[in-house]
Amino acid sequence: MSVTPRGEAAGLDDTDPRRWWALVIIALAQLMVVLDATIVNIALPSAQRSLGISDGNRQWVITAYTLAFGGLLLLGGRIADLVGRRRTFIAGLAGFAVASALGGAAATSGMLFGARALQGAFAAVLAPSALSLLTTTFTRPGERGRAFGVYGALAGSGSAIGLLAGGLLTEYLNWRWCLYVNVPVAALAVVGGLVLLPAGPGDGGARLDVPGALLGCGGLVALVYGFSEAEPRGWTDPLVLALLAAGVALLGAFVWWQARAPQPLLPLHIVRDRDRAGCFLTMTLAVVGLFGLFLFMTYYLQVVLGYSPLRTGLGYLPLTAAIVVGSTQISARLLPRVAPRLLIVPGLLLAAGGMVILTRITVDSDYATAILPGLVLLGFGMGLTFMPVFATATAEVAPRDSGVASATVNTSQQVGGSIGTALLNTVATSSATAYLATHLPGAAHKALVVREGVVHGYTVAIWWGAGIMLLAGLVAGLTVRAAAPARGTREAPVPKDARPG
């Protein structure tokens, strides 16, 4: 197999200044995809009242997006490799804009749920195209570190930015603008992509692995759907158990088929590599804790402390700033000289420490003393973690596999977020119920006890999140053994699957 020279895969020479403008377009598209997973969270109560969505069905505004996104990402990554990255990037942006407009104009709950699922499907095409374009455009260790620093900051802070944007749009316009806002952003990115991203050829002779797509996507959808349904139904509900069992069985069949398929959807050498496999698992575990925390802190700030949507969004700004600083000013500067695990493991330890601080919240905590320190520490930790995880997981991949490798990173993020929301929400709900069962009878101030029970549930779930963060750090320390990029050649590295022997 020949190795693609620097910049050839993207059509931009590594001295061409347009590649930094291309980074702006790629980052803008990725930010839109990531923040859309959370931008409607704060607007959800308004959308529920407007469309008459029941309490039992309101979760689909969130899960319809994450299910489609996580379930179709591997397919989207392979499509990017087969058709061409710029083509799928532009098509994903255009489809995402149309789906967003449909969601903003929704007249019924079903229309909104369908639009959110369509957004997730196009995001599954767009996200791996964006990351593989970044991977093939920036190959020098120093520039690659800075580019992935920007990308990692967006990946880590996009969810928090979405919460802030959702608060602003809901308070000053209405909930529909949380979806409409994607239309002009996507249009700008389409124009920029057409101008700045040269059209690269796809692998036209390859064929799509349809059985692999059905098994892999079906397994992920069943698994994520099962975790989503665990919160309202309980972990022992027959439907939940059936979905989880079906998900595991389908994913097992997917792995079996990938080892035999002539042109597999996910070549197993991608996940057999120890560094990449470690990064995929580390990302999944880290996001389990992070997304669960977003859910609890949003409800805690609005319901318990009585913050407005805007004030809630502003409360996340320090977290966002810390992620950006940690990713662009610390990880990006150190990664060319430091082994990735020496950034990832301390980052996850800091993140776990921030979550431990947040377990001290009460029904009347002060933001500056009880909440702010934990959010800042968590942000720095995530900033240190995300950038080297993304860079390492997509390093030294053959150009023909860059799209699917990128998709696997994003799949880890989306599946981890879905699992974290369902798992930790179930922990919080059951803990609050147990607390109320022992404290509410005979209480003189029942309303206060109810609030204390809710906060107790949040703190127990945050403790679980901190433990999962520590587990992610252990996984990274044991599996991610890659050396600092600057210790190797400054030329494009030979893909691991192309090395002799």
Short mmCIF file of N, CA, C and O in Angstrom, two decimals, residues 197-320:
data_model
loop_
_atom_site.label_atom_id
_atom_site.label_comp_id
_atom_site.label_asym_id
_atom_site.label_seq_id
_atom_site.Cartn_x
_atom_site.Cartn_y
_atom_site.Cartn_z
N LEU A 197 -12.43 23.55 0.44
CA LEU A 197 -12.12 22.13 0.55
C LEU A 197 -12.08 21.51 -0.84
O LEU A 197 -13.13 21.30 -1.45
N PRO A 198 -10.90 21.24 -1.37
CA PRO A 198 -10.83 20.63 -2.70
C PRO A 198 -11.51 19.26 -2.73
O PRO A 198 -11.48 18.53 -1.75
N ALA A 199 -12.12 18.95 -3.85
CA ALA A 199 -12.82 17.68 -3.99
C ALA A 199 -11.81 16.56 -4.15
O ALA A 199 -11.05 16.52 -5.11
N GLY A 200 -11.79 15.65 -3.18
CA GLY A 200 -10.92 14.49 -3.27
C GLY A 200 -11.70 13.29 -3.78
O GLY A 200 -12.89 13.16 -3.52
N PRO A 201 -11.06 12.38 -4.50
CA PRO A 201 -11.77 11.22 -5.03
C PRO A 201 -12.10 10.23 -3.93
O PRO A 201 -11.35 10.06 -2.98
N GLY A 202 -13.24 9.59 -4.07
CA GLY A 202 -13.58 8.49 -3.19
C GLY A 202 -13.06 7.19 -3.77
O GLY A 202 -12.52 7.14 -4.88
N ASP A 203 -13.23 6.13 -3.01
CA ASP A 203 -12.81 4.82 -3.49
C ASP A 203 -13.99 4.22 -4.26
O ASP A 203 -14.78 3.43 -3.73
N GLY A 204 -14.11 4.63 -5.54
CA GLY A 204 -15.26 4.24 -6.33
C GLY A 204 -15.38 2.77 -6.60
O GLY A 204 -16.47 2.26 -6.88
N GLY A 205 -14.27 2.03 -6.50
CA GLY A 205 -14.33 0.60 -6.78
C GLY A 205 -14.79 -0.23 -5.59
O GLY A 205 -15.05 -1.42 -5.74
N ALA A 206 -14.88 0.38 -4.43
CA ALA A 206 -15.27 -0.36 -3.24
C ALA A 206 -16.79 -0.51 -3.18
O ALA A 206 -17.54 0.20 -3.85
N ARG A 207 -17.23 -1.46 -2.36
CA ARG A 207 -18.66 -1.70 -2.20
C ARG A 207 -19.01 -1.58 -0.73
O ARG A 207 -18.24 -1.95 0.15
N LEU A 208 -20.21 -1.07 -0.48
CA LEU A 208 -20.65 -0.87 0.90
C LEU A 208 -21.03 -2.20 1.53
O LEU A 208 -21.69 -3.04 0.91
N ASP A 209 -20.60 -2.41 2.75
CA ASP A 209 -20.90 -3.63 3.48
C ASP A 209 -22.31 -3.51 4.08
O ASP A 209 -22.49 -3.08 5.22
N VAL A 210 -23.33 -3.90 3.31
CA VAL A 210 -24.72 -3.76 3.75
C VAL A 210 -25.04 -4.63 4.96
O VAL A 210 -25.63 -4.15 5.93
N PRO A 211 -24.67 -5.93 4.98
CA PRO A 211 -24.95 -6.72 6.19
C PRO A 211 -24.27 -6.14 7.43
O PRO A 211 -24.87 -6.11 8.51
N GLY A 212 -23.04 -5.67 7.27
CA GLY A 212 -22.35 -5.05 8.40
C GLY A 212 -23.06 -3.80 8.87
O GLY A 212 -23.16 -3.55 10.08
N ALA A 213 -23.56 -3.00 7.92
CA ALA A 213 -24.28 -1.78 8.29
C ALA A 213 -25.54 -2.11 9.08
O ALA A 213 -25.84 -1.48 10.10
N LEU A 214 -26.28 -3.13 8.63
CA LEU A 214 -27.52 -3.50 9.32
C LEU A 214 -27.23 -4.05 10.71
O LEU A 214 -27.91 -3.68 11.69
N LEU A 215 -26.23 -4.91 10.83
CA LEU A 215 -25.91 -5.49 12.13
C LEU A 215 -25.34 -4.44 13.09
O LEU A 215 -25.76 -4.36 14.25
N GLY A 216 -24.37 -3.64 12.61
CA GLY A 216 -23.75 -2.65 13.47
C GLY A 216 -24.70 -1.56 13.90
O GLY A 216 -24.81 -1.23 15.09
N CYS A 217 -25.41 -0.98 12.93
CA CYS A 217 -26.35 0.10 13.25
C CYS A 217 -27.50 -0.43 14.10
O CYS A 217 -27.92 0.22 15.07
N GLY A 218 -28.01 -1.63 13.75
CA GLY A 218 -29.09 -2.20 14.54
C GLY A 218 -28.69 -2.48 15.97
O GLY A 218 -29.44 -2.23 16.91
N GLY A 219 -27.47 -3.00 16.15
CA GLY A 219 -27.00 -3.27 17.50
C GLY A 219 -26.83 -2.02 18.33
O GLY A 219 -27.23 -1.96 19.50
N LEU A 220 -26.24 -0.98 17.73
CA LEU A 220 -26.06 0.27 18.47
C LEU A 220 -27.40 0.92 18.81
O LEU A 220 -27.59 1.42 19.92
N VAL A 221 -28.32 0.93 17.84
CA VAL A 221 -29.63 1.53 18.11
C VAL A 221 -30.34 0.77 19.22
O VAL A 221 -30.91 1.38 20.15
N ALA A 222 -30.32 -0.57 19.17
CA ALA A 222 -30.99 -1.36 20.21
C ALA A 222 -30.35 -1.11 21.57
O ALA A 222 -31.05 -0.95 22.59
N LEU A 223 -29.02 -1.05 21.62
CA LEU A 223 -28.33 -0.84 22.89
C LEU A 223 -28.63 0.54 23.47
O LEU A 223 -28.99 0.68 24.64
N VAL A 224 -28.49 1.58 22.64
CA VAL A 224 -28.74 2.94 23.12
C VAL A 224 -30.21 3.12 23.47
O VAL A 224 -30.56 3.76 24.47
N TYR A 225 -31.10 2.56 22.67
CA TYR A 225 -32.53 2.63 22.96
C TYR A 225 -32.85 1.94 24.29
O TYR A 225 -33.63 2.44 25.11
N GLY A 226 -32.20 0.80 24.53
CA GLY A 226 -32.42 0.10 25.80
C GLY A 226 -31.97 0.93 26.98
O GLY A 226 -32.68 1.03 28.00
N PHE A 227 -30.80 1.56 26.89
CA PHE A 227 -30.34 2.42 27.97
C PHE A 227 -31.25 3.63 28.15
O PHE A 227 -31.48 4.10 29.27
N SER A 228 -31.77 4.18 27.05
CA SER A 228 -32.68 5.32 27.14
C SER A 228 -33.98 4.94 27.83
O SER A 228 -34.53 5.71 28.62
N GLU A 229 -34.48 3.76 27.52
CA GLU A 229 -35.75 3.32 28.12
C GLU A 229 -35.59 2.85 29.56
O GLU A 229 -36.58 2.67 30.27
N ALA A 230 -34.36 2.63 30.01
CA ALA A 230 -34.16 2.15 31.39
C ALA A 230 -34.61 3.17 32.41
O ALA A 230 -35.04 2.81 33.51
N GLU A 231 -34.52 4.46 32.08
CA GLU A 231 -34.90 5.49 33.06
C GLU A 231 -36.40 5.48 33.35
O GLU A 231 -36.81 5.40 34.51
N PRO A 232 -37.29 5.53 32.33
CA PRO A 232 -38.71 5.52 32.67
C PRO A 232 -39.25 4.15 33.05
O PRO A 232 -40.21 4.04 33.81
N ARG A 233 -38.63 3.06 32.54
CA ARG A 233 -39.20 1.73 32.74
C ARG A 233 -38.53 0.95 33.86
O ARG A 233 -39.14 0.07 34.46
N GLY A 234 -37.26 1.24 34.12
CA GLY A 234 -36.51 0.44 35.09
C GLY A 234 -35.66 -0.61 34.40
O GLY A 234 -35.98 -1.09 33.30
N TRP A 235 -34.57 -1.00 35.05
CA TRP A 235 -33.60 -1.90 34.43
C TRP A 235 -34.13 -3.32 34.28
O TRP A 235 -33.62 -4.09 33.47
N THR A 236 -35.14 -3.71 35.07
CA THR A 236 -35.65 -5.08 34.98
C THR A 236 -36.87 -5.20 34.08
O THR A 236 -37.44 -6.28 33.96
N ASP A 237 -37.25 -4.10 33.44
CA ASP A 237 -38.40 -4.15 32.53
C ASP A 237 -38.09 -5.10 31.37
O ASP A 237 -36.99 -5.08 30.81
N PRO A 238 -39.06 -5.94 30.98
CA PRO A 238 -38.80 -6.90 29.89
C PRO A 238 -38.34 -6.25 28.59
O PRO A 238 -37.48 -6.79 27.89
N LEU A 239 -38.94 -5.09 28.24
CA LEU A 239 -38.53 -4.43 27.01
C LEU A 239 -37.08 -3.98 27.09
O LEU A 239 -36.31 -4.14 26.13
N VAL A 240 -36.68 -3.41 28.23
CA VAL A 240 -35.31 -2.95 28.40
C VAL A 240 -34.35 -4.13 28.29
O VAL A 240 -33.33 -4.07 27.57
N LEU A 241 -34.64 -5.22 28.98
CA LEU A 241 -33.76 -6.40 28.94
C LEU A 241 -33.69 -6.98 27.53
O LEU A 241 -32.61 -7.38 27.08
N ALA A 242 -34.83 -7.00 26.85
CA ALA A 242 -34.84 -7.53 25.48
C ALA A 242 -34.01 -6.66 24.55
O ALA A 242 -33.26 -7.17 23.70
N LEU A 243 -34.12 -5.34 24.69
CA LEU A 243 -33.36 -4.44 23.84
C LEU A 243 -31.87 -4.57 24.10
O LEU A 243 -31.06 -4.61 23.15
N LEU A 244 -31.47 -4.62 25.37
CA LEU A 244 -30.05 -4.75 25.68
C LEU A 244 -29.49 -6.09 25.18
O LEU A 244 -28.39 -6.14 24.64
N ALA A 245 -30.27 -7.16 25.37
CA ALA A 245 -29.82 -8.46 24.88
C ALA A 245 -29.71 -8.47 23.35
O ALA A 245 -28.75 -9.00 22.79
N ALA A 246 -30.70 -7.87 22.69
CA ALA A 246 -30.66 -7.80 21.23
C ALA A 246 -29.47 -6.98 20.76
O ALA A 246 -28.80 -7.33 19.77
N GLY A 247 -29.20 -5.88 21.47
CA GLY A 247 -28.06 -5.04 21.10
C GLY A 247 -26.75 -5.80 21.20
O GLY A 247 -25.90 -5.75 20.30
N VAL A 248 -26.55 -6.51 22.32
CA VAL A 248 -25.32 -7.28 22.50
C VAL A 248 -25.21 -8.37 21.44
O VAL A 248 -24.14 -8.59 20.85
N ALA A 249 -26.33 -9.07 21.16
CA ALA A 249 -26.30 -10.14 20.16
C ALA A 249 -25.98 -9.60 18.78
O ALA A 249 -25.17 -10.19 18.03
N LEU A 250 -26.61 -8.48 18.41
CA LEU A 250 -26.35 -7.91 17.09
C LEU A 250 -24.92 -7.42 16.96
O LEU A 250 -24.28 -7.58 15.91
N LEU A 251 -24.38 -6.81 18.01
CA LEU A 251 -23.00 -6.34 17.95
C LEU A 251 -22.02 -7.51 17.90
O LEU A 251 -20.98 -7.43 17.25
N GLY A 252 -22.35 -8.59 18.62
CA GLY A 252 -21.52 -9.79 18.51
C GLY A 252 -21.53 -10.35 17.10
O GLY A 252 -20.48 -10.74 16.56
N ALA A 253 -22.70 -10.38 16.48
CA ALA A 253 -22.80 -10.84 15.09
C ALA A 253 -22.07 -9.89 14.15
O ALA A 253 -21.47 -10.32 13.16
N PHE A 254 -22.10 -8.58 14.48
CA PHE A 254 -21.39 -7.59 13.67
C PHE A 254 -19.89 -7.87 13.67
O PHE A 254 -19.24 -7.89 12.62
N VAL A 255 -19.32 -8.12 14.86
CA VAL A 255 -17.89 -8.41 14.96
C VAL A 255 -17.56 -9.70 14.19
O VAL A 255 -16.57 -9.76 13.46
N TRP A 256 -18.41 -10.72 14.36
CA TRP A 256 -18.19 -11.98 13.64
C TRP A 256 -18.18 -11.75 12.14
O TRP A 256 -17.33 -12.27 11.42
N TRP A 257 -19.11 -10.95 11.64
CA TRP A 257 -19.21 -10.71 10.20
C TRP A 257 -18.05 -9.86 9.69
O TRP A 257 -17.54 -10.10 8.58
N GLN A 258 -17.61 -8.89 10.50
CA GLN A 258 -16.52 -8.02 10.06
C GLN A 258 -15.23 -8.81 9.84
O GLN A 258 -14.39 -8.42 9.03
N ALA A 259 -15.05 -9.89 10.56
CA ALA A 259 -13.86 -10.73 10.39
C ALA A 259 -13.92 -11.54 9.11
O ALA A 259 -12.90 -12.08 8.67
N ARG A 260 -15.11 -11.62 8.49
CA ARG A 260 -15.29 -12.45 7.31
C ARG A 260 -15.69 -11.68 6.06
O ARG A 260 -15.60 -12.20 4.96
N ALA A 261 -16.18 -10.46 6.25
CA ALA A 261 -16.67 -9.68 5.12
C ALA A 261 -15.52 -9.32 4.17
O ALA A 261 -14.42 -8.98 4.62
N PRO A 262 -15.74 -9.40 2.85
CA PRO A 262 -14.67 -9.06 1.90
C PRO A 262 -14.29 -7.58 1.97
O PRO A 262 -13.12 -7.23 1.78
N GLN A 263 -15.25 -6.70 2.24
CA GLN A 263 -15.00 -5.27 2.39
C GLN A 263 -15.77 -4.78 3.62
O GLN A 263 -16.86 -4.24 3.52
N PRO A 264 -15.21 -4.99 4.80
CA PRO A 264 -15.96 -4.74 6.04
C PRO A 264 -16.25 -3.26 6.27
O PRO A 264 -15.49 -2.39 5.86
N LEU A 265 -17.35 -3.03 6.95
CA LEU A 265 -17.72 -1.68 7.34
C LEU A 265 -16.72 -1.11 8.33
O LEU A 265 -16.31 0.04 8.24
N LEU A 266 -16.30 -1.93 9.28
CA LEU A 266 -15.30 -1.54 10.27
C LEU A 266 -14.16 -2.56 10.23
O LEU A 266 -14.25 -3.62 10.86
N PRO A 267 -13.10 -2.29 9.46
CA PRO A 267 -11.97 -3.22 9.45
C PRO A 267 -11.45 -3.43 10.87
O PRO A 267 -11.14 -2.46 11.58
N LEU A 268 -11.35 -4.68 11.28
CA LEU A 268 -11.04 -4.95 12.68
C LEU A 268 -9.62 -4.54 13.07
O LEU A 268 -9.32 -4.39 14.26
N HIS A 269 -8.74 -4.34 12.07
CA HIS A 269 -7.40 -3.89 12.44
C HIS A 269 -7.44 -2.49 13.06
O HIS A 269 -6.52 -2.11 13.78
N ILE A 270 -8.49 -1.74 12.80
CA ILE A 270 -8.61 -0.40 13.40
C ILE A 270 -8.79 -0.49 14.91
O ILE A 270 -8.19 0.27 15.67
N VAL A 271 -9.61 -1.44 15.36
CA VAL A 271 -9.85 -1.56 16.79
C VAL A 271 -8.91 -2.56 17.46
O VAL A 271 -8.85 -2.62 18.69
N ARG A 272 -8.17 -3.35 16.67
CA ARG A 272 -7.17 -4.24 17.27
C ARG A 272 -5.96 -3.46 17.75
O ARG A 272 -5.23 -3.92 18.63
N ASP A 273 -5.70 -2.31 17.16
CA ASP A 273 -4.59 -1.48 17.60
C ASP A 273 -4.83 -1.05 19.04
O ASP A 273 -5.88 -0.49 19.38
N ARG A 274 -3.88 -1.28 19.91
CA ARG A 274 -4.06 -1.04 21.34
C ARG A 274 -4.33 0.42 21.66
O ARG A 274 -5.21 0.74 22.47
N ASP A 275 -3.60 1.32 21.02
CA ASP A 275 -3.78 2.74 21.31
C ASP A 275 -5.17 3.22 20.91
O ASP A 275 -5.84 3.93 21.67
N ARG A 276 -5.58 2.84 19.70
CA ARG A 276 -6.89 3.29 19.23
C ARG A 276 -8.01 2.69 20.07
O ARG A 276 -8.96 3.38 20.45
N ALA A 277 -7.93 1.39 20.35
CA ALA A 277 -8.96 0.76 21.17
C ALA A 277 -9.04 1.41 22.54
O ALA A 277 -10.13 1.65 23.07
N GLY A 278 -7.88 1.72 23.12
CA GLY A 278 -7.87 2.39 24.41
C GLY A 278 -8.51 3.76 24.36
O GLY A 278 -9.25 4.16 25.27
N CYS A 279 -8.24 4.50 23.28
CA CYS A 279 -8.85 5.82 23.13
C CYS A 279 -10.37 5.73 22.95
O CYS A 279 -11.11 6.54 23.51
N PHE A 280 -10.82 4.75 22.17
CA PHE A 280 -12.27 4.59 21.97
C PHE A 280 -12.96 4.31 23.31
O PHE A 280 -14.00 4.91 23.61
N LEU A 281 -12.40 3.40 24.10
CA LEU A 281 -13.02 3.05 25.38
C LEU A 281 -12.91 4.21 26.37
O LEU A 281 -13.85 4.49 27.13
N THR A 282 -11.77 4.88 26.37
CA THR A 282 -11.60 6.05 27.26
C THR A 282 -12.62 7.12 26.94
O THR A 282 -13.24 7.70 27.85
N MET A 283 -12.82 7.40 25.66
CA MET A 283 -13.81 8.41 25.26
C MET A 283 -15.21 8.02 25.73
O MET A 283 -15.95 8.84 26.28
N THR A 284 -15.58 6.77 25.52
CA THR A 284 -16.91 6.32 25.91
C THR A 284 -17.13 6.53 27.40
O THR A 284 -18.15 7.09 27.83
N LEU A 285 -16.19 6.09 28.23
CA LEU A 285 -16.34 6.19 29.68
C LEU A 285 -16.34 7.65 30.15
O LEU A 285 -17.13 8.03 31.02
N ALA A 286 -15.46 8.47 29.58
CA ALA A 286 -15.39 9.87 30.00
C ALA A 286 -16.70 10.60 29.71
O ALA A 286 -17.18 11.39 30.53
N VAL A 287 -17.28 10.35 28.54
CA VAL A 287 -18.50 11.05 28.15
C VAL A 287 -19.70 10.53 28.94
O VAL A 287 -20.66 11.27 29.16
N VAL A 288 -19.66 9.28 29.41
CA VAL A 288 -20.72 8.78 30.28
C VAL A 288 -20.88 9.72 31.49
O VAL A 288 -21.98 10.14 31.84
N GLY A 289 -19.76 10.05 32.13
CA GLY A 289 -19.82 10.94 33.28
C GLY A 289 -20.16 12.36 32.91
O GLY A 289 -20.94 13.03 33.61
N LEU A 290 -19.63 12.85 31.80
CA LEU A 290 -19.81 14.26 31.44
C LEU A 290 -21.25 14.57 31.06
O LEU A 290 -21.83 15.55 31.54
N PHE A 291 -21.87 13.75 30.21
CA PHE A 291 -23.23 14.03 29.77
C PHE A 291 -24.22 13.88 30.92
O PHE A 291 -25.21 14.62 31.01
N GLY A 292 -23.98 12.90 31.80
CA GLY A 292 -24.84 12.77 32.97
C GLY A 292 -24.80 14.02 33.83
O GLY A 292 -25.83 14.49 34.33
N LEU A 293 -23.60 14.58 33.99
CA LEU A 293 -23.48 15.79 34.80
C LEU A 293 -24.23 16.96 34.18
O LEU A 293 -24.88 17.73 34.90
N PHE A 294 -24.16 17.13 32.85
CA PHE A 294 -24.90 18.21 32.20
C PHE A 294 -26.39 18.12 32.52
O PHE A 294 -27.04 19.11 32.81
N LEU A 295 -26.93 16.90 32.48
CA LEU A 295 -28.35 16.73 32.76
C LEU A 295 -28.68 17.16 34.18
O LEU A 295 -29.61 17.95 34.41
N PHE A 296 -27.91 16.69 35.16
CA PHE A 296 -28.22 16.99 36.55
C PHE A 296 -28.02 18.46 36.88
O PHE A 296 -28.84 19.08 37.58
N MET A 297 -26.93 19.04 36.39
CA MET A 297 -26.66 20.43 36.72
C MET A 297 -27.69 21.36 36.09
O MET A 297 -28.05 22.39 36.67
N THR A 298 -28.18 21.02 34.89
CA THR A 298 -29.21 21.84 34.26
C THR A 298 -30.49 21.85 35.10
O THR A 298 -31.06 22.91 35.38
N TYR A 299 -30.93 20.68 35.52
CA TYR A 299 -32.13 20.61 36.35
C TYR A 299 -31.89 21.21 37.73
O TYR A 299 -32.77 21.84 38.32
N TYR A 300 -30.69 21.00 38.27
CA TYR A 300 -30.37 21.56 39.59
C TYR A 300 -30.42 23.08 39.56
O TYR A 300 -31.04 23.71 40.43
N LEU A 301 -29.81 23.69 38.55
CA LEU A 301 -29.77 25.15 38.48
C LEU A 301 -31.16 25.73 38.23
O LEU A 301 -31.54 26.73 38.85
N GLN A 302 -31.95 25.10 37.34
CA GLN A 302 -33.26 25.67 37.00
C GLN A 302 -34.34 25.31 38.01
O GLN A 302 -35.12 26.18 38.43
N VAL A 303 -34.41 24.05 38.41
CA VAL A 303 -35.51 23.59 39.25
C VAL A 303 -35.24 23.82 40.72
O VAL A 303 -36.12 24.30 41.46
N VAL A 304 -34.04 23.50 41.18
CA VAL A 304 -33.73 23.62 42.61
C VAL A 304 -33.36 25.04 42.99
O VAL A 304 -33.92 25.61 43.94
N LEU A 305 -32.43 25.66 42.25
CA LEU A 305 -32.00 27.02 42.58
C LEU A 305 -32.85 28.09 41.92
O LEU A 305 -32.72 29.27 42.26
N GLY A 306 -33.70 27.74 40.96
CA GLY A 306 -34.61 28.70 40.35
C GLY A 306 -33.97 29.62 39.34
O GLY A 306 -34.47 30.72 39.10
N TYR A 307 -32.88 29.19 38.67
CA TYR A 307 -32.24 30.03 37.66
C TYR A 307 -33.12 30.10 36.41
O TYR A 307 -33.83 29.16 36.07
N SER A 308 -33.03 31.21 35.69
CA SER A 308 -33.69 31.33 34.39
C SER A 308 -32.90 30.54 33.36
O SER A 308 -31.74 30.15 33.59
N PRO A 309 -33.49 30.27 32.17
CA PRO A 309 -32.73 29.56 31.13
C PRO A 309 -31.41 30.26 30.77
O PRO A 309 -30.38 29.61 30.61
N LEU A 310 -31.45 31.59 30.66
CA LEU A 310 -30.23 32.33 30.32
C LEU A 310 -29.19 32.22 31.43
O LEU A 310 -28.01 31.97 31.17
N ARG A 311 -29.63 32.40 32.67
CA ARG A 311 -28.68 32.33 33.78
C ARG A 311 -28.08 30.93 33.89
O ARG A 311 -26.91 30.76 34.22
N THR A 312 -28.89 29.91 33.60
CA THR A 312 -28.38 28.54 33.60
C THR A 312 -27.30 28.37 32.53
O THR A 312 -26.24 27.80 32.79
N GLY A 313 -27.57 28.87 31.33
CA GLY A 313 -26.58 28.79 30.27
C GLY A 313 -25.30 29.51 30.63
O GLY A 313 -24.19 29.01 30.38
N LEU A 314 -25.43 30.70 31.21
CA LEU A 314 -24.25 31.47 31.62
C LEU A 314 -23.46 30.73 32.70
O LEU A 314 -22.23 30.88 32.78
N GLY A 315 -24.15 29.96 33.50
CA GLY A 315 -23.46 29.21 34.55
C GLY A 315 -22.47 28.20 34.01
O GLY A 315 -21.55 27.80 34.72
N TYR A 316 -22.65 27.80 32.75
CA TYR A 316 -21.74 26.84 32.14
C TYR A 316 -20.54 27.51 31.45
O TYR A 316 -19.63 26.81 31.00
N LEU A 317 -20.53 28.83 31.36
CA LEU A 317 -19.44 29.50 30.66
C LEU A 317 -18.05 29.18 31.23
O LEU A 317 -17.11 28.95 30.47
N PRO A 318 -17.87 29.19 32.56
CA PRO A 318 -16.54 28.84 33.09
C PRO A 318 -16.09 27.44 32.69
O PRO A 318 -14.91 27.22 32.42
N LEU A 319 -17.02 26.50 32.64
CA LEU A 319 -16.69 25.15 32.19
C LEU A 319 -16.20 25.18 30.75
O LEU A 319 -15.18 24.57 30.40
N THR A 320 -16.92 25.89 29.89
CA THR A 320 -16.54 25.99 28.48
C THR A 320 -15.17 26.63 28.32
O THR A 320 -14.32 26.14 27.56
#
